[in-house]
Short mmCIF file of C-alpha atoms in Angstrom, two decimals:
data_model
loop_
_atom_site.label_atom_id
_atom_site.label_comp_id
_atom_site.label_asym_id
_atom_site.label_seq_id
_atom_site.Cartn_x
_atom_site.Cartn_y
_atom_site.Cartn_z
CA MET A 234 -33.19 20.27 -5.40
CA THR A 235 -36.73 19.04 -5.88
CA PRO A 236 -38.65 21.07 -8.53
CA THR A 237 -41.86 22.83 -7.53
CA SER A 238 -45.10 22.52 -9.46
CA GLU A 239 -44.60 26.11 -10.62
CA GLN A 240 -41.20 25.26 -12.07
CA VAL A 241 -42.63 22.24 -13.83
CA ALA A 242 -45.55 24.27 -15.17
CA ALA A 243 -43.17 26.83 -16.63
CA HIS A 244 -42.24 24.14 -19.15
CA THR A 245 -38.71 25.27 -19.88
CA ALA A 246 -37.38 21.80 -20.60
CA ARG A 247 -33.68 21.25 -21.09
CA PHE A 248 -32.76 21.06 -24.78
CA PRO A 249 -29.92 18.64 -25.54
CA ASP A 250 -27.12 19.41 -27.98
CA ARG A 251 -26.71 17.36 -31.16
CA MET A 252 -24.54 14.67 -29.63
CA GLU A 253 -26.97 14.21 -26.75
CA GLU A 254 -29.92 14.14 -29.12
CA GLY A 255 -28.34 11.32 -31.09
CA GLU A 256 -27.78 9.39 -27.89
CA LEU A 257 -31.34 10.05 -26.75
CA ALA A 258 -32.70 8.72 -30.04
CA ILE A 259 -30.92 5.44 -29.31
CA VAL A 260 -32.26 5.46 -25.74
CA ARG A 261 -35.82 6.08 -26.99
CA ARG A 262 -35.60 3.15 -29.40
CA ALA A 263 -34.45 0.86 -26.59
CA TYR A 264 -37.18 2.25 -24.34
CA ALA A 265 -39.84 1.55 -26.96
CA LYS A 266 -38.67 -2.05 -27.36
CA HIS A 267 -38.65 -2.59 -23.60
CA VAL A 268 -42.10 -1.03 -23.13
CA LEU A 269 -43.70 -3.13 -25.87
CA ALA A 270 -42.02 -6.32 -24.65
CA LYS A 271 -43.36 -5.76 -21.14
CA ALA A 272 -46.82 -5.01 -22.54
CA GLY A 273 -46.75 -8.15 -24.69
CA VAL A 274 -47.34 -6.06 -27.82
CA ASP A 275 -45.76 -6.87 -31.18
CA ASP A 276 -46.65 -3.86 -33.31
CA ALA A 277 -44.05 -1.98 -35.32
CA ARG A 278 -46.27 1.12 -35.57
CA VAL A 279 -46.63 1.43 -31.80
CA GLU A 280 -42.92 0.82 -31.27
CA THR A 281 -42.02 3.51 -33.80
CA VAL A 282 -44.30 6.04 -32.14
CA PHE A 283 -43.01 5.38 -28.61
CA ALA A 284 -39.47 5.81 -29.96
CA ALA A 285 -40.37 9.08 -31.68
CA VAL A 286 -42.34 11.06 -29.08
CA ARG A 287 -40.17 12.93 -26.58
CA ARG A 288 -41.49 12.45 -23.07
CA GLU A 289 -39.46 15.40 -21.73
CA HIS A 290 -41.29 17.80 -24.04
CA PHE A 291 -44.51 17.16 -22.12
CA LEU A 292 -43.23 16.74 -18.57
CA GLY A 293 -41.40 20.03 -18.27
CA PRO A 294 -37.93 20.65 -16.85
CA GLY A 295 -36.08 18.16 -14.69
CA PRO A 296 -35.19 16.85 -12.29
CA TRP A 297 -38.45 14.90 -12.33
CA LEU A 298 -40.24 13.36 -9.39
CA MET A 299 -41.00 9.64 -9.48
CA PRO A 300 -43.14 7.75 -6.94
CA ARG A 301 -41.42 5.02 -4.97
CA TRP A 302 -43.18 2.00 -3.52
CA SER A 303 -41.16 2.27 -0.35
CA GLY A 304 -41.73 5.96 0.32
CA PRO A 305 -42.52 9.40 -1.10
CA TYR A 306 -41.61 10.78 -4.50
CA ALA A 307 -37.90 11.01 -5.21
CA PRO A 308 -36.21 13.27 -7.78
CA THR A 309 -34.15 11.91 -10.66
CA PRO A 310 -30.40 12.42 -10.13
CA SER A 311 -30.31 15.25 -12.69
CA ASP A 312 -32.29 16.88 -15.49
CA ASP A 313 -30.92 14.45 -18.07
CA PRO A 314 -33.98 13.21 -20.06
CA VAL A 315 -32.54 9.69 -20.15
CA TYR A 316 -34.16 9.10 -16.75
CA LEU A 317 -37.62 9.46 -18.30
CA TYR A 318 -37.12 6.52 -20.65
CA GLN A 319 -38.08 3.81 -18.20
CA ASP A 320 -41.39 2.03 -17.73
CA VAL A 321 -42.23 4.19 -14.72
CA LEU A 322 -44.72 6.73 -13.46
CA VAL A 323 -43.55 10.35 -13.41
CA GLY A 324 -45.17 12.93 -11.15
CA ILE A 325 -46.90 15.82 -12.89
CA VAL A 326 -48.69 17.16 -9.80
CA PRO A 327 -46.95 15.16 -7.07
CA GLU A 328 -48.71 16.91 -4.19
CA ARG A 329 -51.98 15.44 -5.53
CA SER A 330 -50.43 12.11 -6.59
CA LEU A 331 -51.18 12.81 -10.25
CA ASN A 332 -48.71 11.09 -12.55
CA ASN A 333 -47.81 10.54 -16.15
CA GLY A 334 -48.87 6.91 -16.45
CA GLU A 335 -46.97 3.68 -16.92
CA PRO A 336 -45.91 3.41 -20.58
CA SER A 337 -46.39 -0.37 -20.90
CA LEU A 338 -50.02 -0.13 -19.78
CA HIS A 339 -50.75 2.57 -22.33
CA ALA A 340 -48.87 0.67 -25.04
CA MET A 341 -51.09 -2.37 -24.47
CA LEU A 342 -54.26 -0.29 -24.82
CA ILE A 343 -53.07 2.04 -27.58
CA ALA A 344 -52.11 -0.92 -29.77
CA ALA A 345 -55.81 -1.72 -30.09
CA ALA A 346 -56.86 1.90 -30.42
CA ALA A 347 -55.99 4.45 -33.07
CA GLN A 348 -55.56 3.75 -36.78
CA PRO A 349 -54.44 6.13 -39.56
CA ARG A 350 -56.96 8.82 -40.60
CA GLU A 351 -59.17 8.30 -37.54
CA HIS A 352 -60.42 10.83 -34.99
CA VAL A 353 -59.34 9.91 -31.48
CA VAL A 354 -60.59 11.67 -28.34
CA HIS A 355 -58.42 11.49 -25.22
CA ILE A 356 -60.34 12.08 -21.98
CA GLY A 357 -58.15 13.00 -19.00
CA ALA A 358 -55.22 13.93 -21.24
CA ALA A 359 -53.21 15.71 -18.48
CA VAL A 360 -50.11 17.21 -20.15
CA GLY A 361 -50.58 15.29 -23.40
CA TYR A 362 -47.76 12.73 -23.68
CA TYR A 363 -50.14 9.93 -24.58
CA THR A 364 -52.24 12.30 -26.67
CA ALA A 365 -49.11 12.92 -28.75
CA ILE A 366 -48.65 9.17 -29.20
CA LEU A 367 -52.26 8.82 -30.32
CA ALA A 368 -51.87 11.79 -32.69
CA HIS A 369 -48.83 10.11 -34.25
CA MET A 370 -50.83 6.90 -34.61
CA VAL A 371 -53.61 8.57 -36.60
CA GLY A 372 -51.13 10.61 -38.63
CA GLU A 373 -51.49 13.95 -40.36
CA SER A 374 -54.65 12.75 -42.12
CA GLY A 375 -56.25 11.96 -38.75
CA ARG A 376 -56.84 14.14 -35.72
CA ALA A 377 -56.84 14.04 -31.95
CA THR A 378 -58.98 15.90 -29.42
CA ALA A 379 -57.54 16.12 -25.91
CA ILE A 380 -59.77 17.04 -22.95
CA GLU A 381 -58.52 17.89 -19.46
CA PHE A 382 -60.58 19.09 -16.49
CA ASP A 383 -57.81 20.43 -14.24
CA SER A 384 -57.22 24.05 -15.24
CA GLY A 385 -53.48 24.01 -14.60
CA LEU A 386 -52.94 20.82 -16.57
CA ALA A 387 -55.28 22.03 -19.32
CA ALA A 388 -53.14 25.15 -19.76
CA ARG A 389 -50.01 23.02 -20.07
CA LEU A 390 -51.81 20.70 -22.47
CA ALA A 391 -52.78 23.60 -24.75
CA ALA A 392 -49.23 24.99 -24.67
CA ASN A 393 -47.75 21.62 -25.55
CA PHE A 394 -49.83 21.37 -28.71
CA ALA A 395 -49.75 25.01 -29.81
CA GLY A 396 -49.29 25.12 -33.57
CA GLN A 397 -49.99 21.41 -34.11
CA PRO A 398 -52.88 21.35 -36.59
CA ASN A 399 -54.13 17.81 -36.02
CA VAL A 400 -54.49 18.16 -32.22
CA ARG A 401 -57.17 20.20 -30.45
CA ALA A 402 -56.87 20.74 -26.70
CA LEU A 403 -60.06 21.48 -24.76
CA PRO A 404 -60.43 22.41 -21.09
CA GLY A 405 -63.49 21.00 -19.36
CA ASP A 406 -65.32 18.06 -17.84
CA GLY A 407 -64.65 14.99 -19.99
CA ALA A 408 -67.97 13.45 -18.95
CA GLN A 409 -69.98 16.45 -20.18
CA ILE A 410 -68.12 18.38 -22.86
CA LYS A 411 -69.31 17.74 -26.41
CA PHE A 412 -66.88 16.84 -29.19
CA ASP A 413 -67.03 15.71 -32.80
CA ALA A 414 -67.97 12.09 -33.48
CA ALA A 415 -64.98 9.88 -32.74
CA ASP A 416 -63.57 6.58 -33.96
CA VAL A 417 -61.71 6.07 -30.68
CA ILE A 418 -62.43 7.48 -27.21
CA TYR A 419 -59.55 6.78 -24.85
CA VAL A 420 -60.46 7.45 -21.22
CA ASN A 421 -57.68 7.89 -18.66
CA ALA A 422 -59.92 8.04 -15.61
CA GLY A 423 -61.93 5.50 -13.70
CA ALA A 424 -65.73 5.40 -13.97
CA THR A 425 -68.42 2.91 -12.97
CA ARG A 426 -70.24 3.39 -16.27
CA PRO A 427 -69.62 5.15 -19.59
CA ALA A 428 -70.77 8.77 -19.72
CA ASP A 429 -73.69 9.34 -22.08
CA VAL A 430 -71.67 11.71 -24.28
CA TRP A 431 -69.04 9.02 -24.90
CA LEU A 432 -71.64 6.57 -26.19
CA ASP A 433 -73.49 9.24 -28.15
CA ARG A 434 -70.32 10.49 -29.90
CA LEU A 435 -68.81 7.09 -30.74
CA ASN A 436 -68.93 6.28 -34.45
CA ASP A 437 -70.33 3.00 -35.71
CA GLY A 438 -67.43 0.57 -35.41
CA GLY A 439 -65.67 2.94 -33.01
CA ARG A 440 -63.87 1.88 -29.83
CA LEU A 441 -64.31 3.25 -26.32
CA ILE A 442 -61.38 2.23 -24.10
CA LEU A 443 -62.50 2.74 -20.54
CA PRO A 444 -61.08 1.70 -17.14
CA LEU A 445 -64.39 0.47 -15.77
CA THR A 446 -64.52 0.18 -11.98
CA SER A 447 -67.00 -0.88 -9.35
CA ASP A 448 -68.35 1.61 -6.81
CA LYS A 449 -65.72 0.21 -4.42
CA GLY A 450 -62.85 1.40 -6.58
CA PHE A 451 -60.21 -0.33 -8.66
CA GLY A 452 -59.36 -3.01 -6.12
CA GLU A 453 -62.71 -4.77 -6.60
CA ASN A 454 -62.75 -4.65 -10.41
CA PRO A 455 -59.38 -3.83 -11.98
CA GLU A 456 -60.40 -4.08 -15.61
CA ASN A 457 -59.99 -1.84 -18.63
CA ILE A 458 -62.99 -2.50 -20.83
CA PRO A 459 -62.72 -1.79 -24.55
CA ILE A 460 -66.27 -1.10 -25.76
CA GLN A 461 -67.02 -1.35 -29.48
CA ARG A 462 -70.07 0.08 -31.19
CA ARG A 463 -71.99 -1.87 -33.80
CA GLY A 464 -74.95 0.25 -34.82
CA ALA A 465 -77.08 0.68 -31.71
CA VAL A 466 -75.31 -2.20 -29.92
CA PHE A 467 -72.24 -1.84 -27.70
CA GLY A 468 -70.06 -4.91 -27.15
CA THR A 469 -67.29 -5.33 -24.59
CA SER A 470 -64.13 -7.36 -24.14
CA ALA A 471 -61.93 -7.33 -21.06
CA ALA A 472 -58.27 -6.33 -20.92
CA ALA A 473 -56.61 -6.71 -17.55
CA ARG A 474 -54.85 -3.92 -15.61
CA ASN A 475 -55.97 -0.65 -14.15
CA PHE A 476 -55.54 3.10 -14.11
CA SER A 477 -55.29 5.39 -11.14
CA PRO A 478 -58.67 7.09 -10.65
CA MET A 479 -59.08 10.73 -11.63
CA ALA A 480 -61.93 13.12 -11.06
CA PHE A 481 -64.43 14.11 -13.74
CA GLY A 482 -65.20 17.55 -12.40
CA GLY A 483 -66.48 16.08 -9.18
CA ARG A 484 -69.30 14.41 -11.09
CA ASP A 485 -70.57 11.03 -9.89
CA LEU A 486 -70.53 8.59 -12.77
CA SER A 487 -71.87 5.63 -10.79
CA LEU A 488 -75.13 3.96 -11.70
#
């Protein structure tokens, strides 16, 4: 039976026994290797983090819904977490086509993002799976701030990081809400220009990773643009691929 959004939001994920957990650890290691190979990333730190973070902890109970190119979302055959360890989108609010993103895309971008002891801000964090990966990247001496506009997702985000001291979850508009100065700002939403607060809050030498689009959408300009600050100057370099667009509180970010 297909799970409802309410069942997913309840976040009562299936907990495996010890034998299953050992098997899942092997599956996660294989998943991490596959994801990094597809992304063209050779980084032991990123591979270790993708193998360590449990995707099922953030996506709620299974079965999970996955989009299909040939039709609507389809549920996984069961609630076995092994189905999550593929390089695939997973629906988090399927009725709105909101998904947990493709791991290989995030691996490619995250590899150039967070370093130990840094402060990383994740805009459009949804339920926090990739926030958790970033938090692992910066380590206990670093910290992560996760911002999510959608109230339902923001509640799940906060619950997923309850009691984790180096992660702060904030509900609100990621293009307006103020946050502490950051070494990395990782934006999981399309915009035609950087929001002023992102540029203002980026440390000297910091990186803003932004899926920059044209006013015609992703099809006309499918580029993720890492923006690096050097004093008062912002430089860019292009990295191919795109995100699915998400709303910033209904705010128009076009020029």
